[in-house]
PDB file of C-alpha atoms in Angstrom:
ATOM      1  CA  SER A   1      76.049  24.908  80.271  1.00 47.00           C
ATOM      2  CA  ASP A   2      73.424  27.310  79.621  1.00 51.00           C
ATOM      3  CA  THR A   3      75.570  30.828  79.459  1.00 50.00           C
ATOM      4  CA  PRO A   4      75.129  31.662  76.082  1.00 54.00           C
ATOM      5  CA  ALA A   5      78.648  32.546  74.035  1.00 58.00           C
ATOM      6  CA  VAL A   6      79.554  35.341  74.512  1.00 62.00           C
ATOM      7  CA  ILE A   7      78.441  37.620  71.141  1.00 83.00           C
ATOM      8  CA  ASN A   8      81.189  39.963  70.078  1.00 92.00           C
ATOM      9  CA  PRO A   9      80.599  42.467  67.273  1.00 96.00           C
ATOM     10  CA  GLY A  10      83.204  41.539  65.369  1.00 95.00           C
ATOM     11  CA  ARG A  11      82.462  37.618  64.933  1.00 94.00           C
ATOM     12  CA  VAL A  12      78.194  38.972  64.111  1.00 95.00           C
ATOM     13  CA  TYR A  13      79.127  40.682  61.195  1.00 97.00           C
ATOM     14  CA  ILE A  14      81.539  38.668  59.757  1.00 96.00           C
ATOM     15  CA  MET A  15      78.679  35.621  59.244  1.00 94.00           C
ATOM     16  CA  SER A  16      76.056  38.614  58.754  1.00 95.00           C
ATOM     17  CA  LEU A  17      78.207  38.046  54.724  1.00 96.00           C
ATOM     18  CA  ALA A  18      76.733  36.147  52.387  1.00 95.00           C
ATOM     19  CA  SER A  19      80.030  34.846  50.588  1.00 95.00           C
ATOM     20  CA  ALA A  20      83.129  32.955  52.150  1.00 96.00           C
ATOM     21  CA  GLU A  21      84.700  35.492  50.126  1.00 96.00           C
ATOM     22  CA  SER A  22      83.264  38.479  51.367  1.00 95.00           C
ATOM     23  CA  ARG A  23      83.546  36.828  54.535  1.00 96.00           C
ATOM     24  CA  ARG A  24      87.569  36.549  54.384  1.00 96.00           C
ATOM     25  CA  VAL A  25      88.262  40.437  52.479  1.00 96.00           C
ATOM     26  CA  MET A  26      85.805  42.244  55.735  1.00 97.00           C
ATOM     27  CA  LYS A  27      88.125  39.960  58.497  1.00 97.00           C
ATOM     28  CA  HIS A  28      91.038  40.909  56.705  1.00 95.00           C
ATOM     29  CA  GLY A  29      90.412  44.634  56.818  1.00 96.00           C
ATOM     30  CA  LEU A  30      89.520  44.609  60.351  1.00 97.00           C
ATOM     31  CA  LYS A  31      92.647  43.045  61.602  1.00 97.00           C
ATOM     32  CA  THR A  32      93.886  45.665  59.476  1.00 96.00           C
ATOM     33  CA  VAL A  33      91.981  47.989  61.735  1.00 97.00           C
ATOM     34  CA  ALA A  34      92.561  45.348  65.425  1.00 96.00           C
ATOM     35  CA  SER A  35      96.544  45.290  64.452  1.00 96.00           C
ATOM     36  CA  ILE A  36      96.495  49.747  63.991  1.00 96.00           C
ATOM     37  CA  LEU A  37      94.121  49.121  67.372  1.00 96.00           C
ATOM     38  CA  LEU A  38      96.018  47.398  69.261  1.00 95.00           C
ATOM     39  CA  SER A  39      99.327  49.240  67.128  1.00 94.00           C
ATOM     40  CA  CYS A  40     100.861  45.509  66.401  1.00 94.00           C
ATOM     41  CA  ASP A  41     101.264  43.701  62.768  1.00 91.00           C
ATOM     42  CA  PRO A  42      98.392  42.378  61.145  1.00 89.00           C
ATOM     43  CA  SER A  43      99.468  39.182  60.735  1.00 90.00           C
ATOM     44  CA  GLU A  44      99.737  38.750  65.152  1.00 93.00           C
ATOM     45  CA  ILE A  45      95.703  39.419  65.118  1.00 94.00           C
ATOM     46  CA  ASP A  46      94.350  36.064  65.671  1.00 94.00           C
ATOM     47  CA  ASP A  47      90.888  34.807  65.594  1.00 92.00           C
ATOM     48  CA  LEU A  48      90.450  35.117  69.255  1.00 91.00           C
ATOM     49  CA  THR A  49      92.106  38.595  68.939  1.00 91.00           C
ATOM     50  CA  LEU A  50      90.158  39.341  66.458  1.00 92.00           C
ATOM     51  CA  PHE A  51      86.822  38.511  68.226  1.00 92.00           C
ATOM     52  CA  GLN A  52      87.714  39.695  71.699  1.00 91.00           C
ATOM     53  CA  LEU A  53      88.434  43.295  70.133  1.00 93.00           C
ATOM     54  CA  GLY A  54      85.480  45.587  72.476  1.00 94.00           C
ATOM     55  CA  TRP A  55      84.706  46.716  69.308  1.00 96.00           C
ATOM     56  CA  SER A  56      81.622  48.435  71.750  1.00 94.00           C
ATOM     57  CA  GLN A  57      84.685  50.696  73.405  1.00 96.00           C
ATOM     58  CA  LEU A  58      84.725  52.828  69.968  1.00 96.00           C
ATOM     59  CA  HIS A  59      84.503  56.198  70.286  1.00 96.00           C
ATOM     60  CA  TYR A  60      84.838  58.788  67.063  1.00 97.00           C
ATOM     61  CA  GLU A  61      88.570  59.972  67.798  1.00 97.00           C
ATOM     62  CA  HIS A  62      89.158  56.285  67.859  1.00 97.00           C
ATOM     63  CA  THR A  63      87.645  55.849  64.234  1.00 97.00           C
ATOM     64  CA  GLN A  64      89.700  59.062  63.018  1.00 97.00           C
ATOM     65  CA  ALA A  65      92.779  57.276  64.082  1.00 97.00           C
ATOM     66  CA  VAL A  66      92.402  54.631  62.667  1.00 97.00           C
ATOM     67  CA  ARG A  67      90.992  56.620  59.397  1.00 97.00           C
ATOM     68  CA  ALA A  68      94.231  59.098  59.183  1.00 96.00           C
ATOM     69  CA  GLN A  69      96.778  55.640  59.717  1.00 96.00           C
ATOM     70  CA  LEU A  70      95.358  54.402  56.623  1.00 96.00           C
ATOM     71  CA  LEU A  71      95.812  57.384  55.035  1.00 95.00           C
ATOM     72  CA  GLN A  72      99.836  56.863  55.754  1.00 94.00           C
ATOM     73  CA  THR A  73      99.933  53.005  54.367  1.00 91.00           C
ATOM     74  CA  GLY A  74     100.577  53.906  51.390  1.00 88.00           C
ATOM     75  CA  LEU A  75      96.899  51.537  50.656  1.00 91.00           C
ATOM     76  CA  LYS A  76      94.621  52.674  47.217  1.00 93.00           C
ATOM     77  CA  ALA A  77      92.386  54.436  48.262  1.00 94.00           C
ATOM     78  CA  SER A  78      89.360  51.178  47.292  1.00 93.00           C
ATOM     79  CA  SER A  79      91.158  49.497  49.699  1.00 95.00           C
ATOM     80  CA  ILE A  80      91.270  51.530  52.592  1.00 96.00           C
ATOM     81  CA  ASN A  81      87.918  52.887  51.933  1.00 97.00           C
ATOM     82  CA  ARG A  82      86.471  48.451  52.126  1.00 97.00           C
ATOM     83  CA  VAL A  83      88.615  48.375  55.461  1.00 97.00           C
ATOM     84  CA  LEU A  84      86.475  51.566  56.776  1.00 98.00           C
ATOM     85  CA  ALA A  85      84.233  49.777  55.379  1.00 98.00           C
ATOM     86  CA  ALA A  86      84.728  46.786  57.352  1.00 98.00           C
ATOM     87  CA  LEU A  87      84.888  49.131  60.488  1.00 98.00           C
ATOM     88  CA  ARG A  88      81.287  50.756  60.384  1.00 98.00           C
ATOM     89  CA  GLY A  89      80.004  47.321  59.384  1.00 98.00           C
ATOM     90  CA  VAL A  90      81.257  46.330  62.814  1.00 98.00           C
ATOM     91  CA  LEU A  91      79.791  49.056  64.909  1.00 98.00           C
ATOM     92  CA  LYS A  92      76.807  48.992  63.518  1.00 98.00           C
ATOM     93  CA  GLU A  93      76.732  45.059  63.981  1.00 97.00           C
ATOM     94  CA  SER A  94      77.876  46.496  67.994  1.00 97.00           C
ATOM     95  CA  TRP A  95      74.153  48.792  68.233  1.00 97.00           C
ATOM     96  CA  ARG A  96      71.966  46.082  66.888  1.00 96.00           C
ATOM     97  CA  LEU A  97      73.564  44.167  69.716  1.00 96.00           C
ATOM     98  CA  GLY A  98      72.423  47.255  72.836  1.00 96.00           C
ATOM     99  CA  GLU A  99      75.813  47.541  73.240  1.00 96.00           C
ATOM    100  CA  ILE A 100      76.528  51.190  72.007  1.00 96.00           C
ATOM    101  CA  THR A 101      73.395  54.036  71.427  1.00 97.00           C
ATOM    102  CA  ALA A 102      72.328  54.782  67.794  1.00 97.00           C
ATOM    103  CA  GLU A 103      74.094  58.664  68.703  1.00 97.00           C
ATOM    104  CA  GLN A 104      77.446  56.997  70.066  1.00 96.00           C
ATOM    105  CA  TYR A 105      77.042  54.674  66.567  1.00 97.00           C
ATOM    106  CA  GLN A 106      76.364  57.839  64.694  1.00 98.00           C
ATOM    107  CA  ARG A 107      79.090  59.777  65.883  1.00 97.00           C
ATOM    108  CA  ALA A 108      81.574  57.100  65.422  1.00 96.00           C
ATOM    109  CA  VAL A 109      80.904  56.101  61.564  1.00 97.00           C
ATOM    110  CA  ASP A 110      80.985  59.055  60.695  1.00 96.00           C
ATOM    111  CA  ILE A 111      84.320  58.680  59.018  1.00 95.00           C
ATOM    112  CA  ARG A 112      84.821  59.629  55.428  1.00 94.00           C
ATOM    113  CA  ASN A 113      85.547  57.663  52.414  1.00 95.00           C
ATOM    114  CA  VAL A 114      88.645  58.639  51.008  1.00 94.00           C
ATOM    115  CA  LYS A 115      88.621  59.905  47.955  1.00 92.00           C
ATOM    116  CA  GLY A 116      90.615  57.879  45.035  1.00 83.00           C
ATOM    117  CA  ASP A 117      91.604  59.256  41.325  1.00 68.00           C
ATOM    118  CA  THR A 118      92.190  55.341  40.157  1.00 62.00           C
ATOM    119  CA  VAL A 119      91.237  54.297  36.843  1.00 61.00           C
ATOM    120  CA  PRO A 120      88.225  51.734  36.958  1.00 64.00           C
ATOM    121  CA  ALA A 121      88.453  49.008  36.392  1.00 67.00           C
ATOM    122  CA  GLY A 122      87.533  47.881  31.733  1.00 68.00           C
ATOM    123  CA  ARG A 123      87.545  51.325  31.081  1.00 70.00           C
ATOM    124  CA  SER A 124      87.468  51.587  27.458  1.00 76.00           C
ATOM    125  CA  VAL A 125      90.575  53.151  25.830  1.00 76.00           C
ATOM    126  CA  SER A 126      90.817  54.632  22.243  1.00 81.00           C
ATOM    127  CA  PHE A 127      91.923  53.689  19.426  1.00 82.00           C
ATOM    128  CA  ASP A 128      94.774  57.045  19.843  1.00 85.00           C
ATOM    129  CA  GLU A 129      95.336  56.077  22.832  1.00 84.00           C
ATOM    130  CA  ILE A 130      96.237  52.557  22.294  1.00 84.00           C
ATOM    131  CA  LYS A 131      98.200  54.177  18.888  1.00 86.00           C
ATOM    132  CA  ALA A 132     100.103  56.564  21.302  1.00 88.00           C
ATOM    133  CA  ILE A 133     100.699  54.344  23.739  1.00 88.00           C
ATOM    134  CA  VAL A 134     102.192  51.320  20.746  1.00 87.00           C
ATOM    135  CA  ASP A 135     104.245  54.209  18.920  1.00 88.00           C
ATOM    136  CA  ALA A 136     106.045  55.111  22.250  1.00 89.00           C
ATOM    137  CA  CYS A 137     107.246  51.250  22.425  1.00 88.00           C
ATOM    138  CA  LEU A 138     108.631  51.080  18.666  1.00 88.00           C
ATOM    139  CA  ARG A 139     109.800  54.776  19.382  1.00 90.00           C
ATOM    140  CA  ASP A 140     112.051  52.748  21.909  1.00 87.00           C
ATOM    141  CA  GLU A 141     116.066  52.374  20.591  1.00 87.00           C
ATOM    142  CA  ARG A 142     116.933  49.434  22.438  1.00 88.00           C
ATOM    143  CA  PRO A 143     117.561  46.688  20.217  1.00 83.00           C
ATOM    144  CA  GLY A 144     114.053  44.116  20.530  1.00 86.00           C
ATOM    145  CA  VAL A 145     112.435  46.443  23.647  1.00 87.00           C
ATOM    146  CA  GLY A 146     110.022  48.487  22.104  1.00 87.00           C
ATOM    147  CA  ALA A 147     108.996  45.327  19.491  1.00 88.00           C
ATOM    148  CA  ARG A 148     108.243  43.621  22.413  1.00 90.00           C
ATOM    149  CA  ASP A 149     106.771  45.375  24.279  1.00 88.00           C
ATOM    150  CA  ALA A 150     104.431  46.840  20.720  1.00 86.00           C
ATOM    151  CA  ALA A 151     103.526  43.186  20.801  1.00 87.00           C
ATOM    152  CA  ILE A 152     101.859  43.127  24.388  1.00 87.00           C
ATOM    153  CA  MET A 153     100.367  45.491  23.980  1.00 84.00           C
ATOM    154  CA  ALA A 154      98.897  44.832  20.662  1.00 79.00           C
ATOM    155  CA  ALA A 155      97.981  41.116  22.439  1.00 80.00           C
ATOM    156  CA  VAL A 156      96.551  43.421  25.710  1.00 80.00           C
ATOM    157  CA  CYS A 157      93.814  45.544  23.607  1.00 76.00           C
ATOM    158  CA  HIS A 158      93.424  42.267  20.981  1.00 70.00           C
ATOM    159  CA  ARG A 159      92.307  39.939  24.364  1.00 66.00           C
ATOM    160  CA  GLY A 160      90.455  43.556  25.949  1.00 61.00           C
ATOM    161  CA  THR A 161      92.360  42.061  29.182  1.00 51.00           C
ATOM    162  CA  ARG A 162      94.751  43.766  30.788  1.00 48.00           C
ATOM    163  CA  GLN A 163      93.921  41.931  33.984  1.00 50.00           C
ATOM    164  CA  ARG A 164      95.586  39.095  32.156  1.00 48.00           C
ATOM    165  CA  VAL A 165      98.952  40.572  31.863  1.00 51.00           C
ATOM    166  CA  GLY A 166      99.025  42.003  36.147  1.00 51.00           C
ATOM    167  CA  ARG A 167      98.165  39.004  37.095  1.00 50.00           C
ATOM    168  CA  SER A 168     101.120  36.994  35.139  1.00 51.00           C
ATOM    169  CA  GLU A 169     103.078  36.583  38.543  1.00 46.00           C
ATOM    170  CA  ASN A 170     106.732  36.034  38.140  1.00 46.00           C
ATOM    171  CA  ARG A 171     106.381  35.978  33.944  1.00 52.00           C
ATOM    172  CA  ARG A 172     109.725  38.213  32.834  1.00 53.00           C
ATOM    173  CA  PHE A 173     109.418  39.454  29.189  1.00 53.00           C
ATOM    174  CA  GLU A 174     112.903  39.748  29.119  1.00 50.00           C
ATOM    175  CA  SER A 175     114.611  41.029  24.796  1.00 46.00           C
TER     176      SER A 175
END
């Protein structure tokens, strides 16, 4: 048919992202927003629902309510800010597609990021900090536990990667 496909700002936004990983992460963010707006679980949001949502109908009070709901989830600040970035991105596409005015866009995206106090990944840990942690491990009075924990710390510090231990799913370090 000669009728163009329905263009949805959500679809346009996701397709504008450069990598498959960015598309996956931001689509998940939009599903989180959609689940808040529709009062359901994110797992209930399929692509059809996501890409038929009336993104251009969102106003400041809606985006502020989404932010407030996200604050109640217990997500880290960086995760909340990523979801808010996805929301801002889809609203920008709504403006680019002529579905909202520049003023409506500016008002809707006028939501503050969440401040967090998480330690940046890869932060340098001083020798004194490492020594204090190992000393605390060695003071553990449970048989073998302190020595085990000190050995884990030594391995982590030697490898220079806390992530590797954090990703060791289902591995148990029991004495």
